Amino acid sequence: MNPDEIPLPIAIPLIVILWATVIGMWIADGRERVRRMLEGFDDE
């Protein structure tokens, strides 16, 4: 089955879930970085 033949009702949720996972990981990574920076400032 070619990717072009996948029906939209199936493809859209998969794309949304994929993006949600990527964005969630990116936000979690950003929060962790901010937390480390703030802890570093507190030590000084």
mmCIF file of N, CA and C in Angstrom:
data_model
loop_
_atom_site.group_PDB
_atom_site.id
_atom_site.type_symbol
_atom_site.label_atom_id
_atom_site.label_comp_id
_atom_site.label_asym_id
_atom_site.label_seq_id
_atom_site.Cartn_x
_atom_site.Cartn_y
_atom_site.Cartn_z
ATOM 1 N N MET A 1 0.852 -1.202 0.000
ATOM 2 C CA MET A 1 0.000 0.000 0.000
ATOM 3 C C MET A 1 0.884 1.247 0.000
ATOM 4 N N ASN A 2 0.682 2.105 -0.967
ATOM 5 C CA ASN A 2 1.463 3.342 -1.050
ATOM 6 C C ASN A 2 1.004 4.325 0.017
ATOM 7 N N PRO A 3 1.912 5.170 0.522
ATOM 8 C CA PRO A 3 1.517 6.187 1.509
ATOM 9 C C PRO A 3 0.378 7.061 0.996
ATOM 10 N N ASP A 4 0.338 7.300 -0.316
ATOM 11 C CA ASP A 4 -0.710 8.155 -0.896
ATOM 12 C C ASP A 4 -2.091 7.507 -0.778
ATOM 13 N N GLU A 5 -2.116 6.183 -0.588
ATOM 14 C CA GLU A 5 -3.405 5.480 -0.556
ATOM 15 C C GLU A 5 -3.978 5.383 0.851
ATOM 16 N N ILE A 6 -3.244 5.823 1.861
ATOM 17 C CA ILE A 6 -3.762 5.778 3.231
ATOM 18 C C ILE A 6 -4.907 6.787 3.357
ATOM 19 N N PRO A 7 -6.078 6.347 3.824
ATOM 20 C CA PRO A 7 -7.209 7.280 3.951
ATOM 21 C C PRO A 7 -6.911 8.366 4.987
ATOM 22 N N LEU A 8 -7.368 9.576 4.707
ATOM 23 C CA LEU A 8 -7.112 10.712 5.591
ATOM 24 C C LEU A 8 -7.589 10.500 7.030
ATOM 25 N N PRO A 9 -8.771 9.925 7.265
ATOM 26 C CA PRO A 9 -9.222 9.745 8.657
ATOM 27 C C PRO A 9 -8.229 8.934 9.493
ATOM 28 N N ILE A 10 -7.434 8.076 8.843
ATOM 29 C CA ILE A 10 -6.422 7.298 9.573
ATOM 30 C C ILE A 10 -5.123 8.092 9.655
ATOM 31 N N ALA A 11 -4.763 8.766 8.586
ATOM 32 C CA ALA A 11 -3.474 9.461 8.530
ATOM 33 C C ALA A 11 -3.426 10.656 9.481
ATOM 34 N N ILE A 12 -4.503 11.418 9.570
ATOM 35 C CA ILE A 12 -4.482 12.649 10.379
ATOM 36 C C ILE A 12 -4.203 12.358 11.862
ATOM 37 N N PRO A 13 -4.916 11.429 12.513
ATOM 38 C CA PRO A 13 -4.612 11.145 13.931
ATOM 39 C C PRO A 13 -3.177 10.679 14.132
ATOM 40 N N LEU A 14 -2.653 9.877 13.199
ATOM 41 C CA LEU A 14 -1.269 9.409 13.329
ATOM 42 C C LEU A 14 -0.308 10.589 13.289
ATOM 43 N N ILE A 15 -0.541 11.528 12.366
ATOM 44 C CA ILE A 15 0.328 12.705 12.249
ATOM 45 C C ILE A 15 0.215 13.558 13.519
ATOM 46 N N VAL A 16 -1.004 13.732 14.015
ATOM 47 C CA VAL A 16 -1.210 14.540 15.232
ATOM 48 C C VAL A 16 -0.483 13.913 16.417
ATOM 49 N N ILE A 17 -0.609 12.593 16.569
ATOM 50 C CA ILE A 17 0.049 11.893 17.689
ATOM 51 C C ILE A 17 1.565 12.039 17.560
ATOM 52 N N LEU A 18 2.078 11.890 16.343
ATOM 53 C CA LEU A 18 3.524 12.014 16.122
ATOM 54 C C LEU A 18 4.006 13.406 16.509
ATOM 55 N N TRP A 19 3.287 14.439 16.046
ATOM 56 C CA TRP A 19 3.685 15.819 16.371
ATOM 57 C C TRP A 19 3.568 16.081 17.868
ATOM 58 N N ALA A 20 2.497 15.577 18.497
ATOM 59 C CA ALA A 20 2.305 15.790 19.933
ATOM 60 C C ALA A 20 3.474 15.179 20.714
ATOM 61 N N THR A 21 3.929 14.002 20.263
ATOM 62 C CA THR A 21 5.056 13.345 20.938
ATOM 63 C C THR A 21 6.323 14.167 20.790
ATOM 64 N N VAL A 22 6.595 14.626 19.562
ATOM 65 C CA VAL A 22 7.809 15.412 19.314
ATOM 66 C C VAL A 22 7.780 16.715 20.114
ATOM 67 N N ILE A 23 6.655 17.422 20.063
ATOM 68 C CA ILE A 23 6.552 18.702 20.779
ATOM 69 C C ILE A 23 6.638 18.471 22.287
ATOM 70 N N GLY A 24 6.000 17.407 22.780
ATOM 71 C CA GLY A 24 6.052 17.105 24.213
ATOM 72 C C GLY A 24 7.477 16.843 24.673
ATOM 73 N N MET A 25 8.240 16.082 23.875
ATOM 74 C CA MET A 25 9.638 15.814 24.222
ATOM 75 C C MET A 25 10.436 17.112 24.206
ATOM 76 N N TRP A 26 10.162 17.974 23.209
ATOM 77 C CA TRP A 26 10.902 19.231 23.065
ATOM 78 C C TRP A 26 10.629 20.147 24.263
ATOM 79 N N ILE A 27 9.351 20.217 24.679
ATOM 80 C CA ILE A 27 8.988 21.057 25.827
ATOM 81 C C ILE A 27 9.623 20.502 27.103
ATOM 82 N N ALA A 28 9.568 19.182 27.284
ATOM 83 C CA ALA A 28 10.149 18.568 28.484
ATOM 84 C C ALA A 28 11.653 18.841 28.525
ATOM 85 N N ASP A 29 12.322 18.750 27.384
ATOM 86 C CA ASP A 29 13.762 19.010 27.323
ATOM 87 C C ASP A 29 14.039 20.469 27.661
ATOM 88 N N GLY A 30 13.227 21.371 27.146
ATOM 89 C CA GLY A 30 13.408 22.797 27.432
ATOM 90 C C GLY A 30 13.205 23.100 28.908
ATOM 91 N N ARG A 31 12.190 22.479 29.517
ATOM 92 C CA ARG A 31 11.949 22.700 30.952
ATOM 93 C C ARG A 31 13.131 22.204 31.773
ATOM 94 N N GLU A 32 13.659 21.044 31.409
ATOM 95 C CA GLU A 32 14.797 20.477 32.149
ATOM 96 C C GLU A 32 15.997 21.409 32.059
ATOM 97 N N ARG A 33 16.212 21.992 30.879
ATOM 98 C CA ARG A 33 17.336 22.911 30.688
ATOM 99 C C ARG A 33 17.146 24.164 31.549
ATOM 100 N N VAL A 34 15.931 24.699 31.554
ATOM 101 C CA VAL A 34 15.651 25.904 32.364
ATOM 102 C C VAL A 34 15.870 25.593 33.836
ATOM 103 N N ARG A 35 15.413 24.413 34.268
ATOM 104 C CA ARG A 35 15.569 24.042 35.675
ATOM 105 C C ARG A 35 17.052 23.965 36.040
ATOM 106 N N ARG A 36 17.868 23.384 35.153
ATOM 107 C CA ARG A 36 19.304 23.293 35.424
ATOM 108 C C ARG A 36 19.926 24.687 35.499
ATOM 109 N N MET A 37 19.519 25.564 34.594
ATOM 110 C CA MET A 37 20.055 26.936 34.595
ATOM 111 C C MET A 37 19.697 27.634 35.909
ATOM 112 N N LEU A 38 18.429 27.500 36.340
ATOM 113 C CA LEU A 38 17.994 28.164 37.574
ATOM 114 C C LEU A 38 18.742 27.598 38.782
ATOM 115 N N GLU A 39 18.951 26.291 38.811
ATOM 116 C CA GLU A 39 19.691 25.687 39.913
ATOM 117 C C GLU A 39 21.134 26.195 39.919
ATOM 118 N N GLY A 40 21.694 26.381 38.717
ATOM 119 C CA GLY A 40 23.056 26.905 38.612
ATOM 120 C C GLY A 40 23.139 28.318 39.158
ATOM 121 N N PHE A 41 22.118 29.143 38.871
ATOM 122 C CA PHE A 41 22.114 30.525 39.376
ATOM 123 C C PHE A 41 21.990 30.526 40.898
ATOM 124 N N ASP A 42 21.187 29.593 41.438
ATOM 125 C CA ASP A 42 20.999 29.537 42.896
ATOM 126 C C ASP A 42 22.306 29.195 43.610
ATOM 127 N N ASP A 43 23.137 28.388 42.971
ATOM 128 C CA ASP A 43 24.395 27.969 43.610
ATOM 129 C C ASP A 43 25.361 29.143 43.752
ATOM 130 N N GLU A 44 25.265 30.091 42.835
ATOM 131 C CA GLU A 44 26.241 31.197 42.856
ATOM 132 C C GLU A 44 25.979 32.168 44.003
#
